[in-house]
Structures are given as C-alpha cells and as structure tokens.
Coordinates of C-alpha atoms and ligand atoms in Angstrom, one line a residue:
M1477 CA 242.3 18.1 -76.7
A1478 CA 242.4 15.5 -79.9
L1479 CA 238.7 14.8 -78.8
R1480 CA 237.5 18.7 -78.8
D1481 CA 238.6 18.3 -82.6
V1482 CA 236.2 15.3 -83.3
D1483 CA 233.6 16.6 -85.5
H1484 CA 230.8 13.7 -84.1
V1485 CA 227.3 16.0 -83.7
H1486 CA 227.4 14.3 -87.2
Y1487 CA 226.7 10.7 -85.7
L1488 CA 223.2 11.7 -84.4
P1489 CA 221.0 12.0 -85.5
L1490 CA 222.1 7.9 -86.7
F1491 CA 221.6 6.8 -83.0
G1492 CA 217.9 7.3 -83.8
A1493 CA 218.4 4.1 -86.3
V1494 CA 220.6 2.2 -84.3
M1495 CA 217.6 3.1 -80.9
A1496 CA 214.8 1.7 -83.6
T1497 CA 216.5 -1.6 -85.0
A1498 CA 217.7 -2.4 -81.4
L1499 CA 214.1 -1.9 -80.5
V1500 CA 212.7 -3.8 -82.9
G1501 CA 215.3 -6.2 -84.5
S1502 CA 217.8 -8.4 -83.1
R1503 CA 221.1 -7.5 -81.9
T1504 CA 222.7 -8.7 -85.5
A1505 CA 220.7 -6.0 -87.1
T1506 CA 221.7 -3.3 -85.2
L1507 CA 225.4 -4.4 -85.9
F1508 CA 224.9 -4.5 -89.0
V1509 CA 222.8 -1.0 -88.9
I1510 CA 226.5 0.0 -87.0
G1511 CA 228.3 -0.8 -89.1
V1512 CA 226.4 0.9 -92.5
S1513 CA 226.0 4.1 -90.8
I1514 CA 229.8 4.2 -90.1
A1515 CA 230.8 3.2 -94.0
A1516 CA 227.7 6.0 -95.0
D1517 CA 229.0 8.7 -92.7
L1518 CA 233.4 8.1 -94.2
A1519 CA 231.8 8.2 -97.2
M1520 CA 229.6 11.2 -97.8
K1521 CA 232.0 13.2 -95.0
G1522 CA 235.2 11.8 -96.3
R1523 CA 238.2 12.5 -94.4
S1524 CA 241.0 13.8 -94.5
D1525 CA 243.0 13.2 -91.2
L1526 CA 242.2 9.3 -90.5
F1527 CA 243.0 9.3 -86.7
D1528 CA 239.7 11.3 -86.3
A1529 CA 237.8 9.6 -88.6
A1530 CA 238.6 6.5 -86.6
V1531 CA 238.1 8.5 -83.0
G1532 CA 234.7 9.1 -84.0
A1533 CA 234.1 5.8 -85.0
G1534 CA 234.8 4.4 -82.3
L1535 CA 232.9 7.3 -79.9
F1536 CA 229.6 6.3 -82.5
I1537 CA 229.9 2.4 -81.7
A1538 CA 230.7 2.2 -77.5
V1539 CA 227.8 4.7 -77.2
S1540 CA 225.2 2.9 -80.4
L1541 CA 226.3 -0.7 -78.3
L1542 CA 225.5 0.4 -75.0
L1543 CA 222.2 1.8 -76.4
A1544 CA 221.2 -1.1 -78.7
E1545 CA 221.6 -3.3 -74.7
V1546 CA 219.7 -0.6 -73.1
G1547 CA 216.7 -0.8 -76.2
H1548 CA 217.1 -5.2 -76.5
R1549 CA 216.5 -5.2 -72.4
L1550 CA 213.4 -3.5 -72.2
T1551 CA 211.9 -4.8 -75.7
N1552 CA 212.8 -8.8 -73.5
R1553 CA 210.9 -7.8 -70.7
T1554 CA 208.3 -5.9 -72.5
A1555 CA 207.9 -9.2 -74.8
L1556 CA 208.3 -11.0 -71.2
L1557 CA 205.1 -9.3 -69.6
H1558 CA 203.0 -9.5 -73.2
S1559 CA 203.8 -13.4 -72.9
I1560 CA 203.1 -13.1 -69.4
L1561 CA 199.8 -11.5 -70.0
T1562 CA 198.8 -13.5 -72.9
S1563 CA 199.0 -16.1 -71.4
V1564 CA 197.2 -15.9 -68.0
P1565 CA 193.3 -14.2 -68.3
V1566 CA 193.0 -10.6 -67.9
V1567 CA 191.0 -7.6 -68.6
T1568 CA 191.2 -3.7 -68.0
L1569 CA 188.6 -1.6 -67.9
D1570 CA 188.2 1.7 -67.4
D1571 CA 186.1 3.6 -64.8
E1572 CA 182.8 2.8 -66.6
G1573 CA 183.6 -1.3 -65.5
R1574 CA 183.7 -1.0 -69.7
I1575 CA 186.3 -4.1 -71.1
R1576 CA 189.3 -1.8 -72.4
R1577 CA 191.6 -4.8 -73.2
I1578 CA 191.1 -8.4 -72.9
T1579 CA 193.6 -11.5 -73.6
G1580 CA 193.1 -14.5 -75.1
P1581 CA 192.8 -16.7 -72.3
A1582 CA 189.9 -14.0 -70.5
A1583 CA 187.8 -14.0 -74.1
D1584 CA 188.2 -18.3 -74.0
L1585 CA 187.0 -18.0 -70.3
L1586 CA 184.1 -15.3 -71.3
G1587 CA 182.8 -17.3 -74.0
V1588 CA 183.3 -14.2 -77.0
A1589 CA 186.2 -13.5 -78.8
P1590 CA 188.1 -10.2 -77.7
E1591 CA 186.8 -7.7 -80.4
D1592 CA 183.2 -8.8 -79.2
A1593 CA 184.5 -8.5 -75.9
H1594 CA 186.3 -5.2 -76.3
E1595 CA 184.0 -1.5 -75.1
R1596 CA 181.3 -3.7 -74.0
P1597 CA 180.4 -3.1 -70.0
F1598 CA 182.4 -6.3 -67.8
S1599 CA 178.8 -6.3 -65.7
L1600 CA 177.4 -8.0 -69.3
F1601 CA 179.3 -11.1 -68.3
A1602 CA 179.3 -10.6 -64.3
P1603 CA 176.3 -10.1 -64.1
D1604 CA 176.5 -10.0 -59.8
F1605 CA 179.6 -7.8 -61.0
G1606 CA 178.2 -4.3 -61.2
E1607 CA 178.5 -1.2 -61.1
D1608 CA 179.1 0.0 -57.0
I1609 CA 181.3 -3.3 -57.0
L1610 CA 182.8 -1.4 -59.5
A1611 CA 182.8 1.7 -57.4
S1612 CA 184.7 0.5 -54.4
F1613 CA 187.2 -0.7 -56.1
V1614 CA 188.2 2.8 -57.6
K1615 CA 187.4 3.7 -54.0
D1616 CA 188.8 2.0 -52.3
A1617 CA 191.9 -0.1 -53.9
P1618 CA 194.6 2.4 -52.9
L1619 CA 194.5 2.5 -48.7
A1620 CA 192.9 -2.1 -49.0
A1621 CA 193.8 -4.2 -50.3
P1622 CA 192.9 -5.4 -53.5
P1623 CA 189.3 -6.7 -53.5
S1624 CA 189.0 -10.8 -54.6
G1625 CA 186.1 -12.8 -54.7
Y1626 CA 184.0 -15.8 -56.0
W1627 CA 181.9 -14.6 -58.9
L1628 CA 180.2 -16.6 -61.6
V1629 CA 180.4 -15.0 -65.6
R1630 CA 177.3 -16.4 -67.4
R1631 CA 178.7 -17.5 -71.1
P1632 CA 176.4 -15.6 -74.8
N1633 CA 175.8 -18.8 -74.3
G1634 CA 173.7 -19.0 -70.9
E1635 CA 176.7 -21.2 -69.6
I1636 CA 177.4 -20.3 -66.2
V1637 CA 181.0 -20.5 -64.9
P1638 CA 182.7 -20.3 -61.7
V1639 CA 185.6 -18.3 -61.5
I1640 CA 187.9 -16.1 -58.8
I1641 CA 188.1 -12.8 -59.5
H1642 CA 191.4 -10.2 -58.3
G1643 CA 191.2 -7.3 -58.7
G1644 CA 193.7 -4.1 -58.7
L1645 CA 193.3 -0.8 -59.1
L1646 CA 195.9 1.0 -62.0
A1647 CA 198.2 4.1 -62.0
H1648 CA 195.5 7.4 -62.8
S1649 CA 197.6 8.4 -65.9
M1650 CA 196.4 5.5 -67.7
A1651 CA 193.5 6.7 -67.5
S1652 CA 191.5 4.8 -69.6
E1653 CA 192.2 2.1 -67.2
R1654 CA 191.1 1.8 -64.2
V1655 CA 191.2 -1.3 -62.7
V1656 CA 193.0 -5.1 -63.9
L1657 CA 191.1 -7.8 -63.3
S1658 CA 193.2 -11.1 -62.9
L1659 CA 190.3 -14.5 -63.4
A1660 CA 191.0 -17.7 -62.4
D1661 CA 188.4 -20.5 -63.7
Q1662 CA 186.9 -22.7 -60.7
R1663 CA 185.7 -25.9 -63.2
P1664 CA 188.7 -27.6 -62.4
S1665 CA 188.4 -27.4 -58.8
L1666 CA 184.7 -27.9 -58.7
A1667 CA 185.2 -31.3 -60.4
V1668 CA 187.6 -32.3 -57.8
N1669 CA 184.8 -31.2 -55.4
D1670 CA 182.4 -33.9 -58.0
R1671 CA 185.4 -36.2 -57.0
M1672 CA 184.8 -36.2 -53.6
R1673 CA 181.3 -36.5 -53.4
D1674 CA 181.7 -39.8 -54.9
L1675 CA 184.2 -40.9 -52.8
M1676 CA 181.7 -39.7 -49.8
D1677 CA 178.9 -41.3 -51.4
Q1678 CA 180.3 -44.8 -51.6
L1679 CA 181.8 -44.3 -48.2
S1680 CA 178.0 -43.1 -47.0
K1681 CA 177.0 -47.1 -48.1
S1682 CA 179.7 -48.5 -46.9
W1683 CA 178.5 -47.2 -43.9
R1684 CA 175.4 -47.9 -44.9
L1685 CA 176.1 -51.2 -45.4
N1686 CA 177.6 -52.0 -42.3
S1687 CA 176.0 -50.0 -40.0
M1688 CA 172.7 -52.4 -41.6
G1689 CA 174.4 -54.8 -41.1
E1690 CA 175.2 -54.5 -37.4
M1691 CA 171.0 -54.6 -37.0
A1692 CA 169.9 -56.9 -39.3
A1693 CA 172.7 -59.0 -37.5
I1694 CA 170.7 -58.7 -33.5
L1695 CA 167.2 -58.6 -35.5
A1696 CA 167.4 -61.9 -36.5
H1697 CA 169.4 -63.0 -33.3
E1698 CA 166.0 -61.1 -31.3
L1699 CA 163.9 -62.5 -33.9
N1700 CA 164.5 -65.8 -34.8
Q1701 CA 163.1 -67.5 -32.1
P1702 CA 160.0 -65.7 -31.2
L1703 CA 159.5 -66.2 -35.0
T1704 CA 159.9 -70.3 -35.0
A1705 CA 157.8 -70.1 -31.0
A1706 CA 155.1 -68.5 -33.7
T1707 CA 155.6 -70.7 -35.9
V1708 CA 155.3 -73.8 -33.8
Y1709 CA 151.9 -72.7 -32.0
L1710 CA 150.7 -72.5 -34.9
H1711 CA 151.8 -75.4 -36.3
A1712 CA 149.4 -76.9 -32.9
C1713 CA 146.8 -74.9 -33.4
Q1714 CA 146.2 -76.0 -36.4
T1715 CA 146.2 -79.9 -35.4
D1716 CA 144.0 -79.0 -32.5
I1717 CA 141.2 -76.7 -35.4
A1718 CA 141.7 -80.1 -38.0
R1719 CA 139.8 -81.9 -34.8
A1720 CA 136.6 -79.7 -34.9
G1721 CA 135.7 -80.6 -38.9
P1722 CA 134.7 -78.6 -40.9
I1723 CA 133.8 -76.1 -38.8
G1724 CA 137.7 -75.0 -38.4
D1725 CA 138.8 -74.9 -41.9
S1726 CA 138.4 -71.3 -42.3
A1727 CA 140.5 -71.5 -39.7
G1728 CA 142.6 -73.2 -40.5
R1729 CA 143.5 -71.9 -44.3
A1730 CA 144.3 -68.3 -42.1
L1731 CA 146.6 -69.9 -39.9
D1732 CA 148.8 -70.5 -43.0
L1733 CA 148.7 -68.6 -44.3
A1734 CA 150.0 -66.9 -41.2
K1735 CA 152.7 -69.6 -41.0
T1736 CA 153.7 -68.7 -44.4
Q1737 CA 154.1 -65.7 -43.3
L1738 CA 156.7 -65.9 -40.8
L1739 CA 158.5 -67.7 -42.8
R1740 CA 158.8 -65.5 -45.0
A1741 CA 159.3 -62.9 -42.5
G1742 CA 163.0 -65.9 -41.1
D1743 CA 163.6 -65.8 -44.8
I1744 CA 163.7 -62.2 -45.0
I1745 CA 166.1 -61.3 -42.3
R1746 CA 168.3 -64.4 -43.1
R1747 CA 168.8 -62.8 -46.5
M1748 CA 169.3 -59.7 -45.5
R1749 CA 171.9 -60.7 -43.5
E1750 CA 173.7 -62.2 -46.9
L1751 CA 173.2 -59.0 -48.7
I1752 CA 175.5 -57.3 -45.9
A1753 CA 177.9 -59.9 -45.1
T1754 CA 179.0 -60.1 -49.0
G1755 CA 176.8 -56.9 -50.2
A1756 CA 175.6 -58.6 -52.7
S1757 CA 172.6 -60.2 -54.1
Q1758 CA 172.3 -64.3 -55.2
L1759 CA 170.2 -63.7 -58.4
T1760 CA 168.6 -65.7 -60.2
E1761 CA 165.8 -65.4 -63.6
E1762 CA 162.3 -64.0 -62.0
R1763 CA 159.9 -63.3 -64.1
V1764 CA 158.2 -59.5 -62.3
S1765 CA 154.5 -60.0 -63.1
S1766 CA 155.6 -63.6 -61.2
M1767 CA 157.5 -62.0 -58.2
V1768 CA 154.4 -59.1 -57.2
D1769 CA 151.8 -61.4 -57.7
D1770 CA 153.5 -63.8 -54.4
L1771 CA 152.8 -60.1 -52.7
R1772 CA 148.6 -60.2 -53.6
P1773 CA 147.5 -61.6 -49.3
L1774 CA 150.1 -58.8 -48.6
F1775 CA 148.6 -55.7 -50.5
D1776 CA 144.8 -57.3 -48.9
L1777 CA 145.7 -57.9 -45.2
I1778 CA 147.3 -54.1 -46.4
R1779 CA 143.3 -53.0 -48.0
Q1780 CA 141.8 -54.8 -45.2
E1781 CA 143.4 -52.8 -42.3
T1782 CA 143.7 -49.3 -44.3
G1783 CA 140.8 -49.3 -46.7
I1784 CA 143.4 -48.3 -49.7
A1785 CA 143.1 -51.6 -52.4
V1786 CA 146.9 -51.1 -54.5
R1787 CA 146.3 -51.3 -58.2
I1788 CA 149.1 -53.4 -60.1
D1789 CA 150.0 -53.2 -63.2
V1790 CA 151.9 -55.5 -64.4
D1791 CA 153.5 -56.0 -67.7
T1792 CA 154.2 -59.7 -68.6
T1793 CA 156.3 -59.1 -72.0
G1794 CA 159.9 -58.0 -71.3
D1795 CA 159.5 -58.6 -67.5
R1796 CA 162.0 -61.5 -67.4
V1797 CA 165.2 -60.2 -65.5
L1798 CA 167.7 -61.0 -62.8
A1799 CA 167.2 -60.7 -59.3
D1800 CA 166.2 -61.5 -55.4
R1801 CA 163.0 -62.5 -55.5
I1802 CA 162.9 -62.5 -51.3
Q1803 CA 164.9 -58.9 -51.5
F1804 CA 162.9 -57.6 -54.3
Q1805 CA 159.9 -58.8 -52.9
Q1806 CA 161.2 -56.3 -49.2
A1807 CA 161.8 -53.4 -51.6
I1808 CA 158.4 -53.2 -53.3
T1809 CA 156.9 -53.8 -50.0
N1810 CA 158.3 -51.0 -48.5
L1811 CA 157.5 -48.7 -51.1
V1812 CA 154.0 -49.3 -51.2
R1813 CA 153.8 -49.1 -47.7
N1814 CA 155.6 -46.0 -48.1
A1815 CA 152.7 -45.0 -50.4
V1816 CA 150.0 -46.3 -48.4
D1817 CA 151.2 -44.5 -45.6
A1818 CA 151.9 -41.2 -47.2
V1819 CA 148.4 -41.3 -48.9
G1820 CA 146.1 -42.0 -45.2
D1821 CA 143.1 -42.5 -45.0
H1822 CA 140.8 -40.3 -47.6
P1823 CA 138.8 -41.1 -50.0
G1824 CA 140.1 -40.4 -53.6
A1825 CA 144.1 -41.7 -52.1
V1826 CA 145.2 -44.6 -54.6
V1827 CA 148.1 -45.6 -55.1
S1828 CA 149.4 -48.0 -58.3
L1829 CA 152.4 -50.4 -58.9
T1830 CA 153.0 -50.4 -62.2
G1831 CA 155.7 -53.0 -64.6
R1832 CA 156.1 -51.9 -67.6
S1833 CA 159.5 -52.7 -70.5
L1834 CA 161.0 -49.7 -72.2
A1835 CA 162.6 -51.9 -74.3
D1836 CA 166.3 -50.8 -74.4
E1837 CA 166.5 -48.9 -71.2
G1838 CA 165.3 -51.8 -69.4
Y1839 CA 161.8 -53.0 -67.1
E1840 CA 160.5 -50.0 -65.7
I1841 CA 159.3 -50.2 -61.9
R1842 CA 156.8 -47.5 -60.1
I1843 CA 155.5 -47.4 -56.5
E1844 CA 153.2 -43.6 -57.3
D1845 CA 150.3 -42.6 -55.0
N1846 CA 148.2 -39.2 -54.8
G1847 CA 148.9 -38.5 -51.3
P1848 CA 151.7 -35.4 -51.0
G1849 CA 154.9 -36.4 -52.5
I1850 CA 158.6 -34.9 -51.0
A1851 CA 160.0 -31.4 -50.8
E1852 CA 161.9 -31.3 -53.9
D1853 CA 165.4 -29.8 -50.7
Q1854 CA 163.8 -33.2 -48.7
M1855 CA 164.3 -35.9 -52.3
D1856 CA 167.7 -36.8 -51.5
R1857 CA 167.7 -36.4 -47.6
I1858 CA 164.9 -39.4 -47.4
F1859 CA 167.1 -42.3 -48.0
Q1860 CA 169.4 -41.3 -45.5
P1861 CA 168.9 -43.7 -42.3
M1862 CA 167.0 -43.5 -39.5
M1863 CA 164.3 -40.3 -41.6
T1864 CA 161.5 -40.1 -40.6
T1865 CA 159.1 -37.7 -39.8
K1866 CA 156.6 -40.4 -38.8
A1867 CA 155.8 -41.4 -35.7
G1868 CA 156.1 -44.6 -35.2
G1869 CA 158.7 -44.4 -38.5
M1870 CA 162.3 -45.8 -38.5
G1871 CA 163.5 -44.8 -40.8
L1872 CA 165.2 -47.4 -42.2
G1873 CA 162.8 -48.6 -45.8
L1874 CA 164.1 -46.3 -48.0
S1875 CA 167.7 -46.5 -47.2
V1876 CA 167.4 -50.8 -47.5
T1877 CA 165.6 -50.6 -50.7
R1878 CA 167.7 -49.2 -52.5
S1879 CA 170.7 -50.7 -51.0
I1880 CA 168.3 -53.2 -52.2
I1881 CA 168.3 -52.3 -55.9
E1882 CA 171.3 -51.2 -56.1
S1883 CA 172.5 -54.9 -55.5
H1884 CA 170.0 -55.8 -58.7
D1885 CA 172.3 -52.6 -60.8
A1886 CA 169.9 -50.3 -60.7
A1887 CA 169.3 -47.3 -58.8
L1888 CA 166.6 -46.0 -57.3
A1889 CA 165.1 -42.9 -58.5
V1890 CA 162.4 -40.7 -57.2
G1891 CA 160.2 -37.9 -58.6
R1892 CA 156.7 -36.5 -58.6
S1893 CA 153.8 -38.1 -59.9
A1894 CA 151.5 -37.6 -62.7
L1895 CA 149.0 -38.8 -60.0
G1896 CA 149.7 -35.7 -57.7
G1897 CA 151.7 -37.7 -55.0
A1898 CA 156.2 -39.2 -54.5
A1899 CA 157.2 -41.4 -57.7
F1900 CA 159.8 -44.4 -56.4
S1901 CA 160.8 -46.3 -60.0
F1902 CA 163.7 -48.6 -60.7
R1903 CA 164.3 -50.3 -64.0
L1904 CA 166.1 -53.8 -64.0
T1905 CA 167.9 -55.6 -67.2
P1906 CA 165.7 -58.1 -68.4
V1907 CA 167.3 -61.6 -69.5
T1908 CA 167.3 -61.7 -72.9
E1909 CA 168.9 -58.5 -73.0
L1910 CA 171.9 -60.1 -70.5
E1911 CA 172.3 -62.7 -73.1
A1912 CA 172.7 -61.0 -76.1
A1913 CA 175.7 -59.0 -74.8
Ligands
ADP2262 P1 159.8 -45.2 -42.8 O1 159.0 -45.1 -43.4 O2 160.3 -45.0 -41.3 O3 160.2 -43.1 -41.8 P2 161.7 -44.5 -44.8 O4 163.1 -44.2 -44.4 O5 160.2 -45.7 -45.4 O6 160.6 -44.9 -43.0 O7 161.1 -42.9 -45.0 C1 161.7 -41.5 -44.8 C2 161.0 -40.6 -45.1 O8 160.9 -40.6 -46.5 C3 159.5 -41.1 -44.4 O9 159.4 -40.7 -43.4 C4 158.8 -40.2 -45.4 O10 158.0 -38.8 -45.0 C5 159.6 -40.4 -46.8 N1 158.2 -40.5 -47.8 C6 158.5 -42.1 -48.3 N2 158.2 -42.7 -49.4 C7 156.9 -41.4 -49.5 C8 155.6 -40.7 -50.2 N3 155.3 -42.5 -51.3 N4 155.7 -39.9 -49.8 C9 155.2 -39.4 -48.9 N5 156.9 -39.3 -48.4 C10 157.2 -40.5 -48.2

C-alpha cells in the first residue's frame, strides 16, 4: 500500500512543537507552526515524489490539528478553573495546617499579602481552627461530608472578620496539599442583621409609644376625677383655715403647695397623652436652670421622706434649650427618684444632678448616684417597659423617660458614675446653636 512507503516518522518530533504551541499559544500560532513545520521539512528533506510528500504533509496536518484541539481545550479548562479559583477566597493546607496556596480574595479576607500567608499556619488567622479540627478533617473527610462552620478570622491588624469555612480533602497524590478550604465573608449578612435590629428598634419604639398611649389614656381617665375632686377639697379646706386667722397661715401655704402639685399631676397626664398621640413634644425655648428650680420643692419633699438631699449643680451658661417644660421635669424627676431608690438610706448616700454646657456637643444633664449601679448586661434591659427590680415597681419610669428624651431629639445614655453607682445623661441642643444653623 502506498501509505506504507510514506516516510512520515520524521514528522514525529514536530508534533511536540505543535502541542507546545497549542498549550501556550493561540489557534493562529498553532496553524503557523504547522505550516512552518511542513515547509521546513520539505526544504530539509527535499522530495522527489510529490504524492508521497503531499500524503505525509496531509497526515501531519490532520494529526496536528487533532492534537492542537485537545491542547486548546485543556488550556481553556485550566484557564477557566484558574479564573474561577482566583476570584473566590480559597486556601489549601498541608497535613500540618500550613497554607500552601492562597487566592487573592482569600488573602484579602485574612488581611495579608498572599506571599506573607504562604507556609504560615492557618490557625494563626483563625485561632480556633487548630490542630484537632484539622486532624478531624484529615481523618474523617474521606467518609463524612466535608465539615463546614462559622469561624472568626483575626487579621494581623486586630480586626475580627466572621467567615463560614467549607472544607474538603484533596487526593493523597497531592502530598503537599491535603485540605482545601473555601471561605465566605459573613460581614455583609451581619450588616443586614444590623439593619434588621434598627428596624426592630423602631418597631419596639412605636410599640412602646402605643402601649404607653393606652396606659396614659386609662390613667388620664381614671385619675382626672379624683385629682379634680382633691383640688376642690383642698380649696375648701384652705378657705376654712383662712378663717382661723394667722395661726392657719402655714397650713394654708402647705395646702397651696399641695394644690400646685395636684394641678401639675393633671398637666403631666395631659402632656403625656399629647406626646403619645403625636409622638412629638411641644418644644419651646426654656432654661434648664429654671426648669430644675421648679423641682426644688419636690426634692425637698424627697429629702424629708428619705433623708437624701439631691445635690444640684446646674450651670446657667449656655442652658437655653428647646424643651417641653413639663415633660423635661417629668424625665428628671423619674431619674432622680430612681437614683434615690438605688442609694437606699445609708448615711453616705449621694444623688447628684448636674448641668453643663459642652460647647459644640450640647448642654449635658447628668443624674448620678453612689448606689450599686447597673450590671453591664442589664443596661439595655432596664429600658424595657415592665422591667423592674423593685417590689412595688411598674418598670415604666425609664421607658417613659427615654421616650421623652428622644422626643427632644436626644438620647438617654446610661453608664457607671465616678461616684460609684449609675449615671444617666443626655444632651440637649442649645438654642443659640439652632439659630446659627
Ligand atoms: P421602676 O422604677 O418602676 O422599677 P424604671 O423603669 O424606672 O422602673 O427602672 C427599671 C429598673 O432599672 C429599676 O427597677 C432598677 O432595677 C433599675 N434602675 C433604674 N435606675 C437605677 C439606678 N440609678 N441605679 C440602679 N438601678 C437602677
């Protein structure tokens, strides 16, 4: 047969060149190499039989194209795999948990340059991902589903990044790389959680307002009548006492004070209903020192009842703020009463109310005491309605107070006081600052 005569063996070394080009170069480059190979072969060998030469070249072209196609496909698959791998956070570890290979996104997640992570123990970045975890991988993974879980990665700069790690075991043949881990950054889902928490906060605020609204409406309805009746009786009493002449003067003054307090109680309920209904207070220009001064008779009463004198130190400089007078006083009273309750009746008990201008940061009002303070894990809970540690407490004071402060565009903060107990504070925006804005 004619083919038997074809001396095509001399083409064999050229297949290597074609394959190499197919693996690293483009299709055009491969065709070029095939063309050059045929031309060179013809030139070097010199052909007397044209048919023989054509058959040899034809065979060479056919086999070369086949090889080239296989080469191209292999290259494409490798390139695809490579680009997938370099776009996801993946690390491979050896038997001892050292990083053997790390993709760019994985290095970004760990907060290091890839070359700095190389050969270093993975547990350096995920401290809890120690030897025992790795051993369980290497031992169990061939049989069990690859373990995956939630871990905390600590970056060299100290930042903590939550990740989910999916793990798998590589074939034994790849002796230096035994475990492959893909890392999934969980920060975005935490951000979603934060947004959810904000939403829950808003919902709880509106729940608070609604439930307080109902309670205030009931209270207003139930208390209005006895309050009015008590005011009328007091008035009648005052008239009788006035007839007794100068002897009745002091009793008359006491009744006057009692009447003022009853009217105040009515006012408080009315304002509270307004706050609940509209969610907003009637803010007018007020001086903190003057609003606090109004409360002095109340603090005197507290001193008579408990023996605790509230220390008042309210600076008049920069104390002009926008406030709802009655509600502000209500908030202060709640906080002072809580502080007095907290310190008990021991001789060294201190409750202090201070007001200071903090220039750009507003006018700060602080109520502090040297009682037992509030445990760190209780600081959020105490604001929840119905949360109380007192036998006769309703657990509404702080919830109401916080709503009042928020309706003044401020936030009620709680912390530990330098006096030793709890410190509640909030900052109001001074009027001058508002006008300048
Ligand atoms: P109530 O006074 O009816 O208990 P509050 O909402 O005013 O309701 O207070 C809730 C709880 O917060 C109190 O029961 C108390 O445990 C805690 N608390 C409030 N103020 C202080 C304070 N100054 N020191 C220590 N604990 C306090």
